[in-house]
PDB file of C-alpha atoms in Angstrom:
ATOM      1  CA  UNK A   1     -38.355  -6.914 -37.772  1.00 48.00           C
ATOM      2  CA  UNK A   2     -39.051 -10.719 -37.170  1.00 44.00           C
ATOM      3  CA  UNK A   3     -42.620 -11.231 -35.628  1.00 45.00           C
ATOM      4  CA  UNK A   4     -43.104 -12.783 -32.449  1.00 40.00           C
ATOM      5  CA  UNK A   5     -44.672 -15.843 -33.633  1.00 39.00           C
ATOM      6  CA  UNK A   6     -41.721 -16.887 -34.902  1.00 44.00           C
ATOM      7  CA  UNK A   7     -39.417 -19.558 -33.940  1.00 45.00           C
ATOM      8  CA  UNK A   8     -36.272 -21.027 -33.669  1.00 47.00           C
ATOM      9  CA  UNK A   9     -35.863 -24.609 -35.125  1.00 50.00           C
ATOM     10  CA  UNK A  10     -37.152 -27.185 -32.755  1.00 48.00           C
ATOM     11  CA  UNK A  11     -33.506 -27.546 -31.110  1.00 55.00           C
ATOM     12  CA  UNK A  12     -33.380 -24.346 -29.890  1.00 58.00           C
ATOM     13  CA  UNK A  13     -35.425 -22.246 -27.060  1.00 63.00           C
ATOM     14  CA  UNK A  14     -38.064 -20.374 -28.368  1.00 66.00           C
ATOM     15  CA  UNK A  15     -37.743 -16.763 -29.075  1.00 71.00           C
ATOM     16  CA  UNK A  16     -39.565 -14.661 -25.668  1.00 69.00           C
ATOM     17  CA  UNK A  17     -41.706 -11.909 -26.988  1.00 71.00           C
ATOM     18  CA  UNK A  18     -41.607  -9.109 -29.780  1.00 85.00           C
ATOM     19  CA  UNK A  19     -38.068 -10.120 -31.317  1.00 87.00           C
ATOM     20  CA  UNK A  20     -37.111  -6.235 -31.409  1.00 88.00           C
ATOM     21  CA  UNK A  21     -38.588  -4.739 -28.080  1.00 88.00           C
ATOM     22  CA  UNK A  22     -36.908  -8.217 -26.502  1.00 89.00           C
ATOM     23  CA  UNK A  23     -33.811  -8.530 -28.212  1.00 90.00           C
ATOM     24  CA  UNK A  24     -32.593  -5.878 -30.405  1.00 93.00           C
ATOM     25  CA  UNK A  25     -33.819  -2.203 -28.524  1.00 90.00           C
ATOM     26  CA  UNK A  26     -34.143  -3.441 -25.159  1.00 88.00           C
ATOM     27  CA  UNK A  27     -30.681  -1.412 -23.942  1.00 90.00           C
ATOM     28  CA  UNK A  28     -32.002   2.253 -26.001  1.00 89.00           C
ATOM     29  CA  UNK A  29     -33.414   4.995 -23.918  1.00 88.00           C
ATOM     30  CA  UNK A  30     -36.648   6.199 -24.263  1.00 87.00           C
ATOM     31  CA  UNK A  31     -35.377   9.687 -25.243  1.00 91.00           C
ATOM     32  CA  UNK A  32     -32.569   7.997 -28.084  1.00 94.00           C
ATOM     33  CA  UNK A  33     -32.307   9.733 -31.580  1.00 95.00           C
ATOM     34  CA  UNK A  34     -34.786   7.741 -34.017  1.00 95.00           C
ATOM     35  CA  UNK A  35     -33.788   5.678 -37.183  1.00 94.00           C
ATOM     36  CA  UNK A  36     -33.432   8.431 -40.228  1.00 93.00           C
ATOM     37  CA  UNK A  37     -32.265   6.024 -43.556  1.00 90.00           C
ATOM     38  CA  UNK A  38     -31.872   9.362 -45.619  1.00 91.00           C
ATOM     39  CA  UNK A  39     -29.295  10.565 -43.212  1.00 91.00           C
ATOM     40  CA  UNK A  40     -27.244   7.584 -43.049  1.00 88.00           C
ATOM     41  CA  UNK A  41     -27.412   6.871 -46.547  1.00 84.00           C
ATOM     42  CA  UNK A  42     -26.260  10.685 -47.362  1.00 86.00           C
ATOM     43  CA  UNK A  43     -23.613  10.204 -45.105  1.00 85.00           C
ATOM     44  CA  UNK A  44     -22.511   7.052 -46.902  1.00 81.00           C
ATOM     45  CA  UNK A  45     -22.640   8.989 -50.402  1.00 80.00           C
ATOM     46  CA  UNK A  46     -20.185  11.867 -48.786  1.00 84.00           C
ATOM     47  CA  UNK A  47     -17.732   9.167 -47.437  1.00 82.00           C
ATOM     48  CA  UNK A  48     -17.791   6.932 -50.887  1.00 80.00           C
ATOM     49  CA  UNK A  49     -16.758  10.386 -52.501  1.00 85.00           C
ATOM     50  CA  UNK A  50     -13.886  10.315 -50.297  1.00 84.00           C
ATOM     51  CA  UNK A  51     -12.279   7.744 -52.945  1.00 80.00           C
ATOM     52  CA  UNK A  52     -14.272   6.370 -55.352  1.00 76.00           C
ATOM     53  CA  UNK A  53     -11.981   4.229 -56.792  1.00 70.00           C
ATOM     54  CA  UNK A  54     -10.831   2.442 -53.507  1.00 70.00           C
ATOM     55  CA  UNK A  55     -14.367   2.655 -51.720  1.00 68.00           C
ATOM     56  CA  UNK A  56     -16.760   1.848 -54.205  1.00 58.00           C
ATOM     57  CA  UNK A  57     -15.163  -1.277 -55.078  1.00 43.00           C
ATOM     58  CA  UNK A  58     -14.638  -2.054 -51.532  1.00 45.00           C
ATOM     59  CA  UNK A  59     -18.102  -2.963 -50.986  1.00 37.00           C
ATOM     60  CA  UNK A  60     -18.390  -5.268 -54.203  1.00 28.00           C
ATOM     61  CA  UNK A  61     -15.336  -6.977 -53.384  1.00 27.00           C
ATOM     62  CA  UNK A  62     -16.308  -8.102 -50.049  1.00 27.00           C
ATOM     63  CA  UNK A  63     -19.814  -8.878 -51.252  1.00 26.00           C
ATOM     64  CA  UNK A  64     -18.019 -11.245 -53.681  1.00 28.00           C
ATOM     65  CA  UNK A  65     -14.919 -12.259 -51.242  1.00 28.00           C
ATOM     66  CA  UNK A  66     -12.428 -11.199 -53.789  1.00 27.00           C
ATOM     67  CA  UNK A  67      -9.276 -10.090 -52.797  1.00 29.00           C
ATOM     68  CA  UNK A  68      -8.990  -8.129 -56.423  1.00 32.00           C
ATOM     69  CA  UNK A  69     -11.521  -5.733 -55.468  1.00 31.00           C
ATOM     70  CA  UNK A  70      -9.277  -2.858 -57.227  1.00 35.00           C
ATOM     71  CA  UNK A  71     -10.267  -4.342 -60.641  1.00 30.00           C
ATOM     72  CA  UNK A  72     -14.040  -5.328 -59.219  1.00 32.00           C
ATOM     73  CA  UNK A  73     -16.990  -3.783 -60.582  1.00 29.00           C
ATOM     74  CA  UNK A  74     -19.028  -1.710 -57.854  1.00 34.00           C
ATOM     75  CA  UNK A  75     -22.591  -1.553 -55.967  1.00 38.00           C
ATOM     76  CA  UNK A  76     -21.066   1.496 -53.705  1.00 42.00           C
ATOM     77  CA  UNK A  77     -22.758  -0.734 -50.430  1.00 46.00           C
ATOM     78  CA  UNK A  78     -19.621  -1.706 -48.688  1.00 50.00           C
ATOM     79  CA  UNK A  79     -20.013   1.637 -46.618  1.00 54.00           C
ATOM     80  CA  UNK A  80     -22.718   0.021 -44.390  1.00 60.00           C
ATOM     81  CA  UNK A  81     -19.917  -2.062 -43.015  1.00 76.00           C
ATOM     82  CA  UNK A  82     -17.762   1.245 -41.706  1.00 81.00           C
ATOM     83  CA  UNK A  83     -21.125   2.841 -40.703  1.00 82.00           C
ATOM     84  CA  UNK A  84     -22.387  -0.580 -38.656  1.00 87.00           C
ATOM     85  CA  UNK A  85     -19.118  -0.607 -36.481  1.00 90.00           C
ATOM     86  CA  UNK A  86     -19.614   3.084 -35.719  1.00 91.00           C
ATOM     87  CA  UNK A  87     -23.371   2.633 -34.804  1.00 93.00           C
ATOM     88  CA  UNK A  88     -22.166  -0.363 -32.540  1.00 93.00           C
ATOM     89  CA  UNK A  89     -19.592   2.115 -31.036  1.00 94.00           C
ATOM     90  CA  UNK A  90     -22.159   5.154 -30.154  1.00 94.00           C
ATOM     91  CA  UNK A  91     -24.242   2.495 -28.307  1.00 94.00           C
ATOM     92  CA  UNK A  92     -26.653   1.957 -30.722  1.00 94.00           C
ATOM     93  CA  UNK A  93     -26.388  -1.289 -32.069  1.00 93.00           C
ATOM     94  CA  UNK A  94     -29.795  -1.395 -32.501  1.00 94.00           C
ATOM     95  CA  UNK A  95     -29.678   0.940 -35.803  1.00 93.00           C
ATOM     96  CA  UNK A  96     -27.412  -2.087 -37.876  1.00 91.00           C
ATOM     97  CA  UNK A  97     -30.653  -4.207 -38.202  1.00 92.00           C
ATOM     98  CA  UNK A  98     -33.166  -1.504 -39.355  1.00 92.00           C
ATOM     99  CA  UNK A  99     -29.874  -0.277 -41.562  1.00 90.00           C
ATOM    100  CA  UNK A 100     -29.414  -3.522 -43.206  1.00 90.00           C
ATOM    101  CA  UNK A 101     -33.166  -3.980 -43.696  1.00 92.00           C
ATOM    102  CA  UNK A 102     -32.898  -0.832 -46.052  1.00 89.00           C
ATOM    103  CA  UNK A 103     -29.746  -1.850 -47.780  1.00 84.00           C
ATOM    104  CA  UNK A 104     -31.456  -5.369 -49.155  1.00 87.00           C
ATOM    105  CA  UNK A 105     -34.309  -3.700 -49.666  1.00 90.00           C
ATOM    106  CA  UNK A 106     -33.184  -0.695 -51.809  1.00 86.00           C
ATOM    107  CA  UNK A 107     -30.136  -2.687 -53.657  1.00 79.00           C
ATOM    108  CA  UNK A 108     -31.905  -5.472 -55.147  1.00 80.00           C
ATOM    109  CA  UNK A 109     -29.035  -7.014 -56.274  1.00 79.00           C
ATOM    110  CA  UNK A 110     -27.158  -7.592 -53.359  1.00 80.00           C
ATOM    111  CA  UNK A 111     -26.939 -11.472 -51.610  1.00 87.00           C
ATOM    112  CA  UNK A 112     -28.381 -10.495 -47.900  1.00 90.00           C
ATOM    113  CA  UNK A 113     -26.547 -13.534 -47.167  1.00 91.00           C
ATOM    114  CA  UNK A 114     -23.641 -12.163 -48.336  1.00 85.00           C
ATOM    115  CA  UNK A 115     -24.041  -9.013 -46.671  1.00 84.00           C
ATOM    116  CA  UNK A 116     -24.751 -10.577 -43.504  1.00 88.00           C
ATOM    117  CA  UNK A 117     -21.416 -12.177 -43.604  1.00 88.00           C
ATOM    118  CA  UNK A 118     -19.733  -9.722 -44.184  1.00 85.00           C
ATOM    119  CA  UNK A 119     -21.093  -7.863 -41.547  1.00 88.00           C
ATOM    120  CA  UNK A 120     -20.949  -9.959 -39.251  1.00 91.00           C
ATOM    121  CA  UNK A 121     -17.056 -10.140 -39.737  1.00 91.00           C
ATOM    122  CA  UNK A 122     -16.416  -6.452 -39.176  1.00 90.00           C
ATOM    123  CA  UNK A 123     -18.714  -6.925 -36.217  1.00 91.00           C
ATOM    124  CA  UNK A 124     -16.322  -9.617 -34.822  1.00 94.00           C
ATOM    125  CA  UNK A 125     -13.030  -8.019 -36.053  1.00 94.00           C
ATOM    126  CA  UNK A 126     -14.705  -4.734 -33.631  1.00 92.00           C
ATOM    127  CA  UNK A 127     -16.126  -5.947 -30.915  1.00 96.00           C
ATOM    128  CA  UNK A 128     -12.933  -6.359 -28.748  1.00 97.00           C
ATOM    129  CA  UNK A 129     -12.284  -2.920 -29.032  1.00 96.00           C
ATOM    130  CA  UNK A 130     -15.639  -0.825 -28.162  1.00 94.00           C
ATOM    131  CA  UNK A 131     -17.401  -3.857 -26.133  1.00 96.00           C
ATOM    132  CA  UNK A 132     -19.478  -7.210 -26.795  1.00 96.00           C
ATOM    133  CA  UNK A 133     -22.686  -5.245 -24.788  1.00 95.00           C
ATOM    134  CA  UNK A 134     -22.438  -2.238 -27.538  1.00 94.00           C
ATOM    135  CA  UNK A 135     -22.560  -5.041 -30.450  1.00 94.00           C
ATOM    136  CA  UNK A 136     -24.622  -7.953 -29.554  1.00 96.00           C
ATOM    137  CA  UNK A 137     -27.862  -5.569 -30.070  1.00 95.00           C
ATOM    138  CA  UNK A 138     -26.596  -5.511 -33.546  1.00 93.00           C
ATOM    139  CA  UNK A 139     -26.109  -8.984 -33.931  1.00 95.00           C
ATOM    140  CA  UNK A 140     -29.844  -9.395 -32.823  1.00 95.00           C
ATOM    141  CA  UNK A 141     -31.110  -7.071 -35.302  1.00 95.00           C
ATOM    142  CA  UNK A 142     -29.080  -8.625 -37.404  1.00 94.00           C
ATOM    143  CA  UNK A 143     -30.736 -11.921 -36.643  1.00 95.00           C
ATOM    144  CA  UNK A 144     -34.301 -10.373 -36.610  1.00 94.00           C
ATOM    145  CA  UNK A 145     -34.092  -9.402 -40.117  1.00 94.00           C
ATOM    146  CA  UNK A 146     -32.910 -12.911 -41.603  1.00 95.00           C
ATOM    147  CA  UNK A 147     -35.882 -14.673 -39.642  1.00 93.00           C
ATOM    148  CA  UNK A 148     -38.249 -11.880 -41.036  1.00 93.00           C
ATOM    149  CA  UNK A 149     -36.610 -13.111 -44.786  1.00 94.00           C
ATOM    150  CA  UNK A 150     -37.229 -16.506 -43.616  1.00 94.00           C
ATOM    151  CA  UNK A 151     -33.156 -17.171 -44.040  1.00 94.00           C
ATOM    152  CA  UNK A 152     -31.204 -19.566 -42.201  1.00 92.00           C
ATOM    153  CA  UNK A 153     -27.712 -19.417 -41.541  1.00 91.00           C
ATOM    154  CA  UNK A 154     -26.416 -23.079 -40.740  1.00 87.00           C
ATOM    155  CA  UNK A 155     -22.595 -22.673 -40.476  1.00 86.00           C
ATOM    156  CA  UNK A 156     -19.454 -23.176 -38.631  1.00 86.00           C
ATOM    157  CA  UNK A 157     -16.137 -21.079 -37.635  1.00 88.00           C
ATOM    158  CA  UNK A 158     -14.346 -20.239 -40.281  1.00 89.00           C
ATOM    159  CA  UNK A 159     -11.528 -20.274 -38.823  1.00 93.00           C
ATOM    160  CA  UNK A 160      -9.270 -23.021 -37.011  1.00 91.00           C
ATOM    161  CA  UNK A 161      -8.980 -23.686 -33.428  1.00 90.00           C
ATOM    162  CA  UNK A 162      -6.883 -22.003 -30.756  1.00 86.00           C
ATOM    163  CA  UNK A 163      -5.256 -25.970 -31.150  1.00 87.00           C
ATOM    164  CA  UNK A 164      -4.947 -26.263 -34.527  1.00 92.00           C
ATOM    165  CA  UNK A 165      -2.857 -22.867 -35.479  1.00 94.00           C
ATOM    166  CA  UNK A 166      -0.487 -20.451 -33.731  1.00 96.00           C
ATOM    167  CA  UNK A 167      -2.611 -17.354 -32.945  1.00 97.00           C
ATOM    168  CA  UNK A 168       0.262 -15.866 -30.876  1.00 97.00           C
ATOM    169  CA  UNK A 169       2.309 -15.655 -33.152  1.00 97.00           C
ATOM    170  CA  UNK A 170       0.317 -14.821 -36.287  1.00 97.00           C
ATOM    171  CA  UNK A 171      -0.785 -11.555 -34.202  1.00 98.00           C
ATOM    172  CA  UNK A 172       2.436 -10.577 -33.079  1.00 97.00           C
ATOM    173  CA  UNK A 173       3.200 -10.292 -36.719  1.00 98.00           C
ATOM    174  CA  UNK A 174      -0.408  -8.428 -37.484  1.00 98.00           C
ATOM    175  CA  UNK A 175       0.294  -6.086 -34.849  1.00 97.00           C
ATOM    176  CA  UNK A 176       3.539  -5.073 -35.744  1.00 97.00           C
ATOM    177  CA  UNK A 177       2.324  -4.467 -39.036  1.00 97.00           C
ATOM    178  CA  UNK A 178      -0.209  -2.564 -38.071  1.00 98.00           C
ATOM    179  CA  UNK A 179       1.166  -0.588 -35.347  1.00 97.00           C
ATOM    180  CA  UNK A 180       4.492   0.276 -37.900  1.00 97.00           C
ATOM    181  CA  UNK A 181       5.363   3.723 -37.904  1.00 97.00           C
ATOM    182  CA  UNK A 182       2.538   5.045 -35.041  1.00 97.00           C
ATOM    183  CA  UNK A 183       5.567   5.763 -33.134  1.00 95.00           C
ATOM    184  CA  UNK A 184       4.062   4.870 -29.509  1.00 93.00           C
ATOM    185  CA  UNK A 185       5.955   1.405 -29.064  1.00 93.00           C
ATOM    186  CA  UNK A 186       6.167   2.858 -25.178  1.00 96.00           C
ATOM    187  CA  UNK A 187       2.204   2.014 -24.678  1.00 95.00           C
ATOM    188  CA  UNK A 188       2.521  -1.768 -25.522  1.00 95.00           C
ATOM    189  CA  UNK A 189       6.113  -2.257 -23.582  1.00 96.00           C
ATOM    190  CA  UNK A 190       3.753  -1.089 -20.678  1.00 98.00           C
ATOM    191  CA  UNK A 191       1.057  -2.693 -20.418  1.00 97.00           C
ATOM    192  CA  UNK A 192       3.109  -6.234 -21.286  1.00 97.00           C
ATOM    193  CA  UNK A 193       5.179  -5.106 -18.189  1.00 98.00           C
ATOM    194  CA  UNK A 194       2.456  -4.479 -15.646  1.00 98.00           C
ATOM    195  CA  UNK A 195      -1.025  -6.490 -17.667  1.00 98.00           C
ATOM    196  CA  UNK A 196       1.158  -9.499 -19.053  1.00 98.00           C
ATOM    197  CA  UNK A 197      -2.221 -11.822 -19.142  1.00 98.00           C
ATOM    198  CA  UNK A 198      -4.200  -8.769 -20.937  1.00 98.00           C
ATOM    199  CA  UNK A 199      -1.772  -8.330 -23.330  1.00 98.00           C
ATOM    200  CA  UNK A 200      -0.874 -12.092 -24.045  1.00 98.00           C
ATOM    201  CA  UNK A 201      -4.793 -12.299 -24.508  1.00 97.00           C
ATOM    202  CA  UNK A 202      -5.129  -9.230 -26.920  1.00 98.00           C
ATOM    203  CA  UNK A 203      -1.992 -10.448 -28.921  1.00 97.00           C
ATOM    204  CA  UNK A 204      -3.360 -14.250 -29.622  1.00 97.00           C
ATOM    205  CA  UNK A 205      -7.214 -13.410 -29.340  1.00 97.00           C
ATOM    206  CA  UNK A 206      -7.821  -9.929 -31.045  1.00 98.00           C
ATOM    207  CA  UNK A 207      -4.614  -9.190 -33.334  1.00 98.00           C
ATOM    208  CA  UNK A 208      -4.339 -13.425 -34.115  1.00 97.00           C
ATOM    209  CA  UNK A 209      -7.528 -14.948 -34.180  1.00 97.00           C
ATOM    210  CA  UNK A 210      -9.520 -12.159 -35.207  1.00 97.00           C
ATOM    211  CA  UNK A 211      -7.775  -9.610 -37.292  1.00 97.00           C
ATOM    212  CA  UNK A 212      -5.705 -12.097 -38.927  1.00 97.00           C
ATOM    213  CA  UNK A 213      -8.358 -14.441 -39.290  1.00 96.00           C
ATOM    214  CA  UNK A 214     -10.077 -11.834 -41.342  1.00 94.00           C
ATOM    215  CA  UNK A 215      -8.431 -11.605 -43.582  1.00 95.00           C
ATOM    216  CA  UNK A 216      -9.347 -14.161 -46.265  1.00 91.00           C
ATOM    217  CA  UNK A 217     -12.499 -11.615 -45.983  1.00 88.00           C
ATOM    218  CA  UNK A 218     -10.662  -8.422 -45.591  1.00 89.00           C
ATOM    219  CA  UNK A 219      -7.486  -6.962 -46.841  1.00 89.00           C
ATOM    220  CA  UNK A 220      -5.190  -5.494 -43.914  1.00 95.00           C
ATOM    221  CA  UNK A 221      -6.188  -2.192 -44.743  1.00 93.00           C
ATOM    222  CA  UNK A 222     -10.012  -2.943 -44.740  1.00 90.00           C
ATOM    223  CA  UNK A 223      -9.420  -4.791 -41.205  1.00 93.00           C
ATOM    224  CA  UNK A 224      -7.785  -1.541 -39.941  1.00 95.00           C
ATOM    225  CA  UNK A 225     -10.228   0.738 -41.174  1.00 92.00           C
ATOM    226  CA  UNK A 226     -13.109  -1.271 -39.408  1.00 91.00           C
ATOM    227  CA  UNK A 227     -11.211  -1.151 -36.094  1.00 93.00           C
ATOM    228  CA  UNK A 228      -9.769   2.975 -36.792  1.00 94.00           C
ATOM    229  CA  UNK A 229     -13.910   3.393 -37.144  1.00 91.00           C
ATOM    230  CA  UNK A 230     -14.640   1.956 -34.035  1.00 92.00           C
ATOM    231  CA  UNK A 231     -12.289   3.433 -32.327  1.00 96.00           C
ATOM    232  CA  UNK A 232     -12.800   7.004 -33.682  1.00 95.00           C
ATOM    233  CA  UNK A 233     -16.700   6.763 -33.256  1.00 94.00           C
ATOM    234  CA  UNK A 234     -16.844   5.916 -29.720  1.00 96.00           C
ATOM    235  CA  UNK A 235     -14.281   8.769 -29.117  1.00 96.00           C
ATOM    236  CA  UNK A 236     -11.156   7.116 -27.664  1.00 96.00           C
ATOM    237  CA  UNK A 237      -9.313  10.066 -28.876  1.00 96.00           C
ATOM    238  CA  UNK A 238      -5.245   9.178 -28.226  1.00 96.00           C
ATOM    239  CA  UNK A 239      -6.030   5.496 -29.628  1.00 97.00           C
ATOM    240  CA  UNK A 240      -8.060   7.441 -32.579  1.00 97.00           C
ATOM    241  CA  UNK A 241      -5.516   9.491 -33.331  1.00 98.00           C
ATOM    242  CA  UNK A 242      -2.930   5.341 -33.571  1.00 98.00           C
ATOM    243  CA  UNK A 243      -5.003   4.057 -35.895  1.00 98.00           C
ATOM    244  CA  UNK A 244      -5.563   6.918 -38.475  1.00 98.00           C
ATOM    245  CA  UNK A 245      -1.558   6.599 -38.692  1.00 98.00           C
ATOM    246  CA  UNK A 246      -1.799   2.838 -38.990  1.00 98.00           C
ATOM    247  CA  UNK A 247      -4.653   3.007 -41.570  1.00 97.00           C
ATOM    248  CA  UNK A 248      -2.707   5.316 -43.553  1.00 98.00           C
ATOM    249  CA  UNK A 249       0.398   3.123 -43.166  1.00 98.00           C
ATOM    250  CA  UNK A 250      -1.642   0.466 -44.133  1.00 98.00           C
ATOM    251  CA  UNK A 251      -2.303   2.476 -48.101  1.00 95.00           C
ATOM    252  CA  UNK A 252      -5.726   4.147 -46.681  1.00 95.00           C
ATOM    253  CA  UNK A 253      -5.511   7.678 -48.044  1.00 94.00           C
ATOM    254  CA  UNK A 254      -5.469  10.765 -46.221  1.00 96.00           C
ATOM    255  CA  UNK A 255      -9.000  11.706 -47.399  1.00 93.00           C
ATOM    256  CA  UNK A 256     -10.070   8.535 -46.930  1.00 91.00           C
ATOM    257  CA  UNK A 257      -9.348   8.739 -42.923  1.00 94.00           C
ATOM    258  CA  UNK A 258     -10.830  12.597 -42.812  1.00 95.00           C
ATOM    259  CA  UNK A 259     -13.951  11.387 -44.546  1.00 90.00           C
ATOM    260  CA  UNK A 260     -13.905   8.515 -42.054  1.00 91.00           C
ATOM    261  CA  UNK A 261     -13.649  10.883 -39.268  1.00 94.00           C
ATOM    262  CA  UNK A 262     -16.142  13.554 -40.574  1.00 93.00           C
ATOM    263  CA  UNK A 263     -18.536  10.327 -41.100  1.00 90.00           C
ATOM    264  CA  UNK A 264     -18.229   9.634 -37.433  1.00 91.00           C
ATOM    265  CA  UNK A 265     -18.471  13.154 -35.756  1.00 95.00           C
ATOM    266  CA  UNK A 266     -21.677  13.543 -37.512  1.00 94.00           C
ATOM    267  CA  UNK A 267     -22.899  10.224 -36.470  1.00 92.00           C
ATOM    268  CA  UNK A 268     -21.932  11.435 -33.153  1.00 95.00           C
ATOM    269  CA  UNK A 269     -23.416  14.597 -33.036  1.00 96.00           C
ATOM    270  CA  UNK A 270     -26.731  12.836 -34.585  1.00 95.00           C
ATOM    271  CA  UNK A 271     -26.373  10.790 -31.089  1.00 95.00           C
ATOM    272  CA  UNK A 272     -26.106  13.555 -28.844  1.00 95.00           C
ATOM    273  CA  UNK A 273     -22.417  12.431 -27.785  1.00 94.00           C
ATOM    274  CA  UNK A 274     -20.272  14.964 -29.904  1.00 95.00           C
ATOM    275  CA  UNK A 275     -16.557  13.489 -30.389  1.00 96.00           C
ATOM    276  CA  UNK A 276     -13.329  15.888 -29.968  1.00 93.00           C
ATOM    277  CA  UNK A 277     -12.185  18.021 -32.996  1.00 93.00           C
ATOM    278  CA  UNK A 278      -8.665  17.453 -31.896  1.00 93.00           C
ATOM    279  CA  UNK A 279      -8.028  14.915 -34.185  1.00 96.00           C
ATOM    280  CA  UNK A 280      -5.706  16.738 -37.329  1.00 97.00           C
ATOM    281  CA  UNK A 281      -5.349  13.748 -40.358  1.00 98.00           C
ATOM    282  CA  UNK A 282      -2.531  16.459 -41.746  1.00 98.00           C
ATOM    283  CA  UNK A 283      -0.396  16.586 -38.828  1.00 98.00           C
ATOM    284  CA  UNK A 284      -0.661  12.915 -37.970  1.00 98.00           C
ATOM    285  CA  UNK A 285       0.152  12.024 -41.508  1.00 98.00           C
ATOM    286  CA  UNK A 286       3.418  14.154 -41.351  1.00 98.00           C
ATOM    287  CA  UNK A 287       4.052  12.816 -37.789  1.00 97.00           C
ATOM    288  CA  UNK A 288       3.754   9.199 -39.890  1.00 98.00           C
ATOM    289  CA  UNK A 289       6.198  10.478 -42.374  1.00 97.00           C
ATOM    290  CA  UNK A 290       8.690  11.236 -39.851  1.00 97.00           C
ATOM    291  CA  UNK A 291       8.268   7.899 -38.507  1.00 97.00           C
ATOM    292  CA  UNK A 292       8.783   5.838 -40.967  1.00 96.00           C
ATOM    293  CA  UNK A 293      11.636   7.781 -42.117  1.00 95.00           C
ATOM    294  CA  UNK A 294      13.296   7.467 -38.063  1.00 92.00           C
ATOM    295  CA  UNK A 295      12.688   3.686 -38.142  1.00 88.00           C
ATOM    296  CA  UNK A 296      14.477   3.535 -41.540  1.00 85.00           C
ATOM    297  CA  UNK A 297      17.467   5.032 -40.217  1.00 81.00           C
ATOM    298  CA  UNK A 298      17.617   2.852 -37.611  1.00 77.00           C
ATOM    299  CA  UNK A 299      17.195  -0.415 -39.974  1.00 73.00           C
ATOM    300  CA  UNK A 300      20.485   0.903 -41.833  1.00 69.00           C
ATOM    301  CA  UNK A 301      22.344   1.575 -38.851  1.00 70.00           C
ATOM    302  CA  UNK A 302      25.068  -1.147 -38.856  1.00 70.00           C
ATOM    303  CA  UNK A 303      24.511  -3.502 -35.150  1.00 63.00           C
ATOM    304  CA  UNK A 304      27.327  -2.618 -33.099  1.00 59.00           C
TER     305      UNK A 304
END
């Protein structure tokens, strides 16, 4: 990572100490499972096999911000995004800097810029949903290896202010659209009932200004399989077992979501926190099936 003897431009405080030992691994345990690139990176081969076709491109597409990425050539490194989110959501946020070190420096045609980006977005479409603690170690490792490239990332928001568009509503829409066929409407009646501010805040702030505001990066699907990672690798089992349907809903195959969950188990078990097996792709893409097929009876009913 960076070395300590360097700074920040003049405008801003000077870095305190080794960059990594101050920034980026000061929340891992003595006794935490070390770094091991060929484990990760066979894990990313199994999970690309999953679906070439759809995976493989993935990565090029968002290297290149195309929203064709079906008809993209492929570099097959779009996996590190899915495996950064579920480092971030075993605690160890500290693994995405060393893990993006290796991807630059075995793919030598890949932008790091680019990558960081993108990155970075699946970071921020995540982090309301396994904890800003868990992912700002990333974000510092992150960091650490851009000042050890000597690269400097000068930039805005992308996206418009909380003044300037209608967050509420554009996440109403991305949550129904997500949430179609999951069949637990019950859970977010509740908690508007009884956490009305909490849920006003998740609908405007996570599903509207973050998910939606993704996705000139992402497409839906992509957005849902970042936060159905997340979700799955810090072992939130009922909400796991929500977003598998919605990725699925969303046109993410059924092998795609078992390699996603095999990928994240064995991340898991790496980490010492095994997840539950109790999470069956086949059952909860028949329970999807029936569903969809319920709402669509209900859509042809005529009002009364």
């Amino acid at each position: 990572m960076a070395n300590s003897s360097r700074t920040m431009p003049q405008s801003q405080p000077s870095i305190k100490g080794d960059f990594n030992t101050s920034y980026t691994a000061a929340n891992i345990s003595k006794s935490a499972a070390p770094y091991d690139f060929t484990f990760f990176s066979d894990l990313k081969v199994k999970l690309d096999n999953a679906d070439p076709t759809y995976l493989k491109p993935f990565s090029y597409a968002l290297l290149v911000m195309s929203s064709n990425f079906e008809q993209s050539a492929c570099s097959g490194n779009g996996l590190t995004i899915l495996q950064s989110v579920m480092f971030c959501a075993q605690r160890r946020g500290d693994l995405v800097g060393l893990w993006f070190q290796d991807l630059i420096a075995n793919e030598k045609s890949v932008d790091p810029r680019e990558v960081f980006k993108i990155i970075r977005e699946a970071i921020a479409v995540a982090y309301p949903f396994i904890g800003l603690p868990n992912c700002v170690p990333a974000c510092f490792g992150l960091i650490g290896v851009l000042h050890e490239l000597e690269i400097d990332i000068n930039e805005d928001r992308r996206r418009a202010t909380v003044l300037q568009e209608d967050f509420l509503t554009k996440g109403l829409d991305t949550r129904q659209k997500i949430y179609r066929g999951v069949g637990n409407p019950e859970v977010h009646l509740m908690l508007k009932k009884y956490f009305p501010d909490m849920t006003y805040a998740t609908d405007t702030f996570i599903f509207g200004y973050l998910a939606t505001g993704s996705l000139d990066i992402f497409q839906m699907r992509q957005t849902e399989l970042i936060i159905a990672a997340s979700i799955i690798a810090m072992g939130a089992t009922r909400q796991s077992r929500s977003h598998c349907k919605a990725s699925m809903q969303l046109g993410n195959s059924e092998e795609v979501v078992s390699a996603l969950i095999d990928t994240a188990r064995q991340i898991a078990d790496w980490n010492g926190q095994p997840l539950s097996d109790d999470i069956i792709v086949a059952s909860l893409a028949e329970e999807l099936k029936f569903n969809l097929a319920n709402e669509e009876t209900e859509n042809e009913r005529p009002s009364q």
